[in-house]
Coordinates of C-alpha atoms in Angstrom, one line a residue:
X637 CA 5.2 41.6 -22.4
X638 CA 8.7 41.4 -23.5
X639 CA 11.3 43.3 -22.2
X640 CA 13.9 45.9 -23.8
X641 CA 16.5 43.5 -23.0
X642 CA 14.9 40.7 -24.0
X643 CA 14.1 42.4 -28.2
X644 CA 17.9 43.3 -28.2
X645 CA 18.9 39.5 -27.0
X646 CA 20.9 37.9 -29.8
X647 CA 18.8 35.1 -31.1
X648 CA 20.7 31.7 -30.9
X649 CA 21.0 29.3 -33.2
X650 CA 20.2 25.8 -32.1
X651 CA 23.0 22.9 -32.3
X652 CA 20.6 20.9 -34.4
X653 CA 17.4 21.4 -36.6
X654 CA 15.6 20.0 -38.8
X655 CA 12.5 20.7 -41.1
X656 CA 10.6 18.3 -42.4
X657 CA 12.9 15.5 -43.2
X658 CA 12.1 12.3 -45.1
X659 CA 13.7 9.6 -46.2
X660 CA 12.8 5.9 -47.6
X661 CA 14.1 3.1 -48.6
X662 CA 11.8 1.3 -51.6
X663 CA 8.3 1.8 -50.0
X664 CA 8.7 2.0 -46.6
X665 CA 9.1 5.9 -45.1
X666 CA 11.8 5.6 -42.5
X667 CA 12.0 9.2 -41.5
X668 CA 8.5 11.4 -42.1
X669 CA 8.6 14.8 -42.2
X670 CA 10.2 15.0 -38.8
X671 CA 11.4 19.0 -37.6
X672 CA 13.8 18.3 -34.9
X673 CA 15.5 21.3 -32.3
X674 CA 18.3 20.6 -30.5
X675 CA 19.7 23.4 -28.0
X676 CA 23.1 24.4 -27.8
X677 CA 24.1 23.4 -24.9
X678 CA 21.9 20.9 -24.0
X679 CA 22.1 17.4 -23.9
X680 CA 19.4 15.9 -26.6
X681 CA 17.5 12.5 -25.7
X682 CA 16.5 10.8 -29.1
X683 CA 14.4 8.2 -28.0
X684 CA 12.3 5.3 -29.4
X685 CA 11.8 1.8 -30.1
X686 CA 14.5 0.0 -32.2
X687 CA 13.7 0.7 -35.7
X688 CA 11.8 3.9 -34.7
X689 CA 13.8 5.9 -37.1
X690 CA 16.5 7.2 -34.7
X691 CA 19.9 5.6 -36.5
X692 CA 18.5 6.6 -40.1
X693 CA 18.0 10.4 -39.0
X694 CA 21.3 10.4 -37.2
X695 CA 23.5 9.4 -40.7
X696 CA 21.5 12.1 -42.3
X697 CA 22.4 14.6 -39.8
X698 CA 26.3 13.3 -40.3
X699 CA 25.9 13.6 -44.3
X700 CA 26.4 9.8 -44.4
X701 CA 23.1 9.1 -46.4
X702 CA 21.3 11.9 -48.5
X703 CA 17.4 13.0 -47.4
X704 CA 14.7 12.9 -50.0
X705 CA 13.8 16.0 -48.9
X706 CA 13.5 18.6 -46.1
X707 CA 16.2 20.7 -44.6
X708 CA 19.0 20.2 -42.2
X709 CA 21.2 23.1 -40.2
X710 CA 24.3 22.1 -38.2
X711 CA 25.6 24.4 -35.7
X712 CA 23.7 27.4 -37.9
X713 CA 25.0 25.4 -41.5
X714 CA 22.8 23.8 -43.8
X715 CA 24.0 20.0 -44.7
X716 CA 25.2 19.3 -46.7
X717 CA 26.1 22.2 -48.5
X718 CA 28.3 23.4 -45.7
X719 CA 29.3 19.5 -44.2
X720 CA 32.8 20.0 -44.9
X721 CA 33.6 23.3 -42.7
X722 CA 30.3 21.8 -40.3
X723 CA 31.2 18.6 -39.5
X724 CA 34.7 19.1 -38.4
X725 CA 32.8 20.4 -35.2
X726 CA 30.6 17.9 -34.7
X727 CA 32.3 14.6 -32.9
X728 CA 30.3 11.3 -33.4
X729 CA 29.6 7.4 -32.3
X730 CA 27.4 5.6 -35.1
X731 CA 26.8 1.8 -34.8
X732 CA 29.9 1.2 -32.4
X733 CA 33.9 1.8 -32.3
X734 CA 36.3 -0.1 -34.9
X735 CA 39.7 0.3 -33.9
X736 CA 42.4 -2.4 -34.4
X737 CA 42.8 -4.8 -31.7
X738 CA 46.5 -5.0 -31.1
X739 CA 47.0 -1.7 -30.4
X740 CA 46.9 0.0 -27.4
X741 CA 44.4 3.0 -26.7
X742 CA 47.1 5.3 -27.6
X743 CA 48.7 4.1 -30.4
X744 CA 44.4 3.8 -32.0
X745 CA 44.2 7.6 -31.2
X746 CA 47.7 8.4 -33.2
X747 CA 46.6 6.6 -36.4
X748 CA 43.5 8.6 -36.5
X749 CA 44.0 11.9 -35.5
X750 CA 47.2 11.0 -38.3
X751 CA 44.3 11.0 -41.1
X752 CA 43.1 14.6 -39.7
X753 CA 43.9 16.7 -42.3
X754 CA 43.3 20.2 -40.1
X755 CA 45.4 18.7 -37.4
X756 CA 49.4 19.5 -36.9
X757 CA 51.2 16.6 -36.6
X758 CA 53.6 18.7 -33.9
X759 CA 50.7 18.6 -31.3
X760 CA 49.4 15.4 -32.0
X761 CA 50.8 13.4 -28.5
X762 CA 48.8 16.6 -27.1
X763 CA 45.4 16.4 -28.4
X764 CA 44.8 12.2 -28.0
X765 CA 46.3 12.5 -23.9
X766 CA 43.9 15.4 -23.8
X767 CA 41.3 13.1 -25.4
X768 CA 42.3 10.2 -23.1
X769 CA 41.6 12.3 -20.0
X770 CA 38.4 13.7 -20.9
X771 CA 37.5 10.1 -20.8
X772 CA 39.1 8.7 -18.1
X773 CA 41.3 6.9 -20.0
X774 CA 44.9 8.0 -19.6
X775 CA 46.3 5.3 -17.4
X776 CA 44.8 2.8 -19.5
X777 CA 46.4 4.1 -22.8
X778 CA 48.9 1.8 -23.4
X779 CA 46.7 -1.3 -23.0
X780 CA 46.2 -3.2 -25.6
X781 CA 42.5 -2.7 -27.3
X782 CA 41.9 -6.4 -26.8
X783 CA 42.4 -5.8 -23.0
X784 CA 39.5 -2.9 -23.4
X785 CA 36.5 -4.1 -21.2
X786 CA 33.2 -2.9 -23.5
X787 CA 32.8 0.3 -21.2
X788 CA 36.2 1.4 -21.9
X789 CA 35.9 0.7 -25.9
X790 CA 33.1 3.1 -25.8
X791 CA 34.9 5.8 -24.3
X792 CA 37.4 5.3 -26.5
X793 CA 35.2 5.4 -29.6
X794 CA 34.1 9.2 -27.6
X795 CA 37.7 9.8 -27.3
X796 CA 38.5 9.4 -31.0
X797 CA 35.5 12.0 -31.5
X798 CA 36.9 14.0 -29.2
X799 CA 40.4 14.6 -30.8
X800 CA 39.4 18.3 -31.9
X801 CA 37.3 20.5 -30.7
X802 CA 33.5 19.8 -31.0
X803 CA 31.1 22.3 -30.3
X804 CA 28.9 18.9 -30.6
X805 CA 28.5 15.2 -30.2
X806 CA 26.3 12.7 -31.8
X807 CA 26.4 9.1 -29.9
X808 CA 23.4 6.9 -30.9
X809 CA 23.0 4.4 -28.4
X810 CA 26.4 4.6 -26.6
X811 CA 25.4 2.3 -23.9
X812 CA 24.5 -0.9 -26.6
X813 CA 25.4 -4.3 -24.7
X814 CA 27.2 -2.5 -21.8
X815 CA 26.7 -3.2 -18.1
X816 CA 25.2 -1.4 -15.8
X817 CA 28.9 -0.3 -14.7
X818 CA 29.5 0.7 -18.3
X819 CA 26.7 2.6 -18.5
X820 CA 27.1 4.2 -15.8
X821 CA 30.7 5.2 -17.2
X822 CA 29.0 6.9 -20.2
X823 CA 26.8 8.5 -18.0
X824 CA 29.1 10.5 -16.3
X825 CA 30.9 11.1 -19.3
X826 CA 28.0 12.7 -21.3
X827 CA 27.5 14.9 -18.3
X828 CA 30.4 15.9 -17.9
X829 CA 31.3 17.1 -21.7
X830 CA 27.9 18.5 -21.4
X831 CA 29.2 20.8 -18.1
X832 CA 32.4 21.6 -20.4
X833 CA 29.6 23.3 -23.0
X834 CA 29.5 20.3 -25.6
X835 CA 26.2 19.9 -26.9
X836 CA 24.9 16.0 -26.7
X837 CA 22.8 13.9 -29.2
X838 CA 22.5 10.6 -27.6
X839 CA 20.1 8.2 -29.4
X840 CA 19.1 5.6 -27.0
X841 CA 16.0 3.0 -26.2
X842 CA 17.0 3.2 -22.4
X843 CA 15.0 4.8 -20.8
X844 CA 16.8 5.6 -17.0
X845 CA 19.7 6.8 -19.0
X846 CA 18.0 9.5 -20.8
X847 CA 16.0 10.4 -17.8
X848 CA 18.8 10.9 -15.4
X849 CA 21.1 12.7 -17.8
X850 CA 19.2 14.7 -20.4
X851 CA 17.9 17.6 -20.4
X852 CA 15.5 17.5 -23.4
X853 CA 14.1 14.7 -25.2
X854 CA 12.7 14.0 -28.4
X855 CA 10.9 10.9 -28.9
X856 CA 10.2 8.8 -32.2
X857 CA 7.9 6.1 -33.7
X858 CA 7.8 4.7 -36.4
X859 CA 9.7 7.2 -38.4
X860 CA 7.7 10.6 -36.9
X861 CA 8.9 12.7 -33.8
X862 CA 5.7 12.3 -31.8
X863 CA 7.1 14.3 -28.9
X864 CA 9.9 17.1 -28.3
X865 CA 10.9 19.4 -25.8
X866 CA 12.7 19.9 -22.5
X867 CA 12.4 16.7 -20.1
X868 CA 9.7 19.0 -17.6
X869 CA 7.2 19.9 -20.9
X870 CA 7.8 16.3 -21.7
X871 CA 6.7 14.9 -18.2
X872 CA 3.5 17.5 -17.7
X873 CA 2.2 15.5 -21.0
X874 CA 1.8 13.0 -18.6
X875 CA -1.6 13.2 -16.0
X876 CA -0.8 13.7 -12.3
X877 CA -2.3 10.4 -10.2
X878 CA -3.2 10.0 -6.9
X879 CA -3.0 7.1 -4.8
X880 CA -5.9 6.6 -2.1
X881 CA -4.7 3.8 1.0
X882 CA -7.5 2.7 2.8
X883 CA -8.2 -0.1 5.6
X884 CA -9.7 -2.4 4.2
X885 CA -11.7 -3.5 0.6
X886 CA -15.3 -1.8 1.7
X887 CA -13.5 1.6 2.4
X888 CA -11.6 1.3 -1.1
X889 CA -14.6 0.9 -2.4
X890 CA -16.2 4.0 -1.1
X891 CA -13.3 6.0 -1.9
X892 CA -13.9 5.0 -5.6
X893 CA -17.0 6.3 -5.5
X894 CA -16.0 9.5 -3.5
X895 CA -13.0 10.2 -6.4
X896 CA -15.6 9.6 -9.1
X897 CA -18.1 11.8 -8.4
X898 CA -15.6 14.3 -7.4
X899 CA -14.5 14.0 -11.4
X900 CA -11.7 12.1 -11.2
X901 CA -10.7 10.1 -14.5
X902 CA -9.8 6.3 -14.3
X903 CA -10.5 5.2 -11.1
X904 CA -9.2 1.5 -10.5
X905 CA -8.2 -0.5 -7.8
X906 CA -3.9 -0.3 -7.0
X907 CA -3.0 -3.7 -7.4
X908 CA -6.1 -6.1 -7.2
X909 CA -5.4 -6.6 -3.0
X910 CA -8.7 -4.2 -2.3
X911 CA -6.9 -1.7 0.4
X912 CA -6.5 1.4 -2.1
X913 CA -7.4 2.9 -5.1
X914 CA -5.2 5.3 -7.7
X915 CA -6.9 7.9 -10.5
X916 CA -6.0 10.8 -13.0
X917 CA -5.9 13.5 -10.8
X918 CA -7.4 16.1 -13.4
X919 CA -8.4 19.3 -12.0
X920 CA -9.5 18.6 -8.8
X921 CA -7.5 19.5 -5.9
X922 CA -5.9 17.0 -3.5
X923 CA -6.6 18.7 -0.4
X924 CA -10.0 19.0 -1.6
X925 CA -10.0 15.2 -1.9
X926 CA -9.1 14.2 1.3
X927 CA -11.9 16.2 3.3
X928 CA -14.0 14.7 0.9
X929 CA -12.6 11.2 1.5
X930 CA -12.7 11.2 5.5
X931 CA -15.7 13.7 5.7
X932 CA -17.8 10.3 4.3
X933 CA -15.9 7.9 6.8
X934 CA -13.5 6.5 4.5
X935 CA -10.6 5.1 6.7
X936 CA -7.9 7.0 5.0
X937 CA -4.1 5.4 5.7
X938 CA -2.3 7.2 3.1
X939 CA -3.2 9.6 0.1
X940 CA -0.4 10.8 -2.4
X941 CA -0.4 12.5 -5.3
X942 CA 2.0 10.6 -7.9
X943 CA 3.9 12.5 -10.5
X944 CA 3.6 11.7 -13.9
X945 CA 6.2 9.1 -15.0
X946 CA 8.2 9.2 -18.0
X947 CA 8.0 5.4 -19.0
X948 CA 4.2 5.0 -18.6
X949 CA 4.5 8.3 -21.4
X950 CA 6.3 6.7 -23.7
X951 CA 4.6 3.5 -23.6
X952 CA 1.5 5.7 -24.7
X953 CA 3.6 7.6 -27.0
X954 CA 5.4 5.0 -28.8
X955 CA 3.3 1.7 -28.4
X956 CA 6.1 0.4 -27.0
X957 CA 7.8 -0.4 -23.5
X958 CA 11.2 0.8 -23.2
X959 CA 14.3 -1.5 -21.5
X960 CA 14.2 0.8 -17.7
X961 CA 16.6 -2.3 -16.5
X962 CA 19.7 0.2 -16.0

C-alpha cells in the first residue's frame, strides 16, 4: 500500500535513459534496442566484453554519433534536441585524454576552459585549481604533461571535464592500461565526486572496479543490455551455493547423495581432491542440511553457504570472463 507521502513524492528524473536505442554500422547492429536507467545520484557500472556495445552507446548519449532510432533523455532532456543547454552538464572521458605534451597540467586546463564559451575569463585561474583539487592534482600542476605518470593523465582528462559544474560524468573505461595504483587512483576519485552528488557512468570490462565502487550496474553483450539494476538485484540473479567439507572421499560421497535427494541442483565435487562437495542451494534450508548431513554419519568439517558472486554472473551473462586482475 502506498503511503500519502509517498503519492505526493516528486517523481525524479533519472540522470540517464534510454528507450530502445539502435544503431549499425552496414549490417552489423551494434546497439539493439537497448532501454538504459541511470539514477541520479548513483554511480552507473556499464559493463561488458570489449566490443559489447558500451563505447558506441556512450557517443550516442554525448551526441557524438546520431541513433537510428529510439530515444535518449539527459538529465530530463531529450538528445539531441536539447544537447546544447544538456551537455554543458554532463562532463566526459571517451577513448582517453589529448592534451599537449609540453605543457604543464595547468597551463592544459587554461587552454581549454579558454574555448568555454559560458565560462568568464575573470574566474578562469579559479575554476581549473578547483578542478585540479578535486583530483588531487594541485601540487602537480605545473608539471609538465610529459612528466604525467598514466594515472595522473587520467585525472587530468576528469579534471578537464570537471571545469564546470556537472550534475554528471561519463568516463568509459577510465582505468584502460593503468596500474593497479592508477586504478586505484580513479577509484577514489569516482567515489568521491559520487559523495559530492555527481552522477557516474563508468564503462568498464573490469570487473573488481565496478564491484567495489558502483552502485548499479548494467551489463551488455553483444549490443543488448542483458542485465540492469542496482548491484544487490544484480547479485540475487545469481544462485546461493553451499560448500559441504567432509573427512575424507567416502563421506563426500555420501553427502552428495544426502544434498541430492534433499533437492539440491548441481552437486559436484569442490576441486577434484574428494574431501567436499559445493551445490545450488535452491530452496532448501542450510540448517536443514546439516542435520540431514551428520544425522546419516557424514563427517562434517565445515559447511558454508557461499554468496552468489558477480564474475561467475557475468560469465553466464555475457559468454565471456571478465579481466578481475585489479
Amino acid at each position: 500500500m502506498v503511503s500519502a507521502h509517498e503519492e505526493s513524492a516528486p517523481r525524479v528524473e533519472p540522470a540517464v535513459a534510454t528507450r530502445g536505442l539502435v544503431k549499425t554500422y552496414g549490417r552489423a547492429r551494434v546497439v539493439d534496442g537497448i532501454d538504459l536507467l541511470v539514477p541520479r545520484g548513483s554511480v552507473y557500472g556499464f559493463l561488458g566484453p570489449n566490443g559489447s556495445g558500451k563505447t558506441t552507446t556512450i557517443r550516442m548519449l554525448l551526441g557524438l554519433v546520431g541513433s537510428d532510432s529510439g530515444d535518449i533523455d539527459i538529465l530530463g532532456r531529450s538528445i539531441p534536441a536539447h544537447a546544447s543547454d544538456v551537455l554543458s552538464r554532463v562532463g566526459s572521458l571517451v577513448e582517453g585524454p589529448a592534451f599537449h605534451n609540453h605543457l604543464t597540467g595547468r597551463a592544459n586546463l587554461r587552454r581549454l576552459d579558454a574555448v568555454d564559451d559560458r565560462a568568464d575569463p575573470r574566474t578562469c585561474r579559479e575554476r581549473v585549481d578547483a578542478a585540479l583539487t578535486r583530483v588531487g592534482l594541485l601540487a602537480a600542476a605545473d608539471k609538465r604533461f610529459r612528466a604525467y605518470s598514466l594515472g595522473m593523465r587520467q585525472r587530468l582528462a576528469i579534471a578537464a571535464a570537471l571545469l564546470a559544474e556537472r550534475d554528471l560524468l561519463i568516463l568509459d573505461e577510465p582505468t584502460n592500461g593503468l596500474d593497479p595504483q592508477g586504478t586505484r587512483e580513479i577509484r577514489h576519485l569516482i567515489s568521491a565526486l559520487a559523495a559530492e552528488g555527481v552522477t557516474v557512468l563508468v564503462s568498464s570490462h573490469l570487473l573488481s572496479e565496478i564491484e567495489q565502487v558502483c552502485t548499479h550496474l548494467g551489463v551488455m553483450r553483444d549490443g543488448s543490455l542483458v542485465a540492469q539494476g542496482t548491484v544487490g538485484e544484480i547479485r540475487s540473479l545469481a544462485p546461493v551455493q553451499v560448500r559441504v567439507t567432509t573427512t575424507d572421499a567416502q563421506h563426500a560421497a555420501r553427502a552428495a547423495e544426502i544434498l541430492t535427494s534433499a533437492g539440491l541442483a548441481q552437486v559436484r565435487d569442490v576441486d577434484g581432491a574428494g574431501a567436499g562437495v559445493i551445490a545450488t542451494l535452491g530452496d532448501a534450508r542450510p540448517e536443514d542440511l546439516v542435520t540431514a548431513l551428520v544425522g546419516a554419519g557424514v563427517g562434517v568439517r565445515g559447511f558454508e553457504v557461499v554468496p552468489p558472486r558477480l564474475e561467475d554472473l557475468f560469465v553466464s551473462l555475457t559468454g565471456e570472463g571478465f579481466d578481475v586482475s585489479r
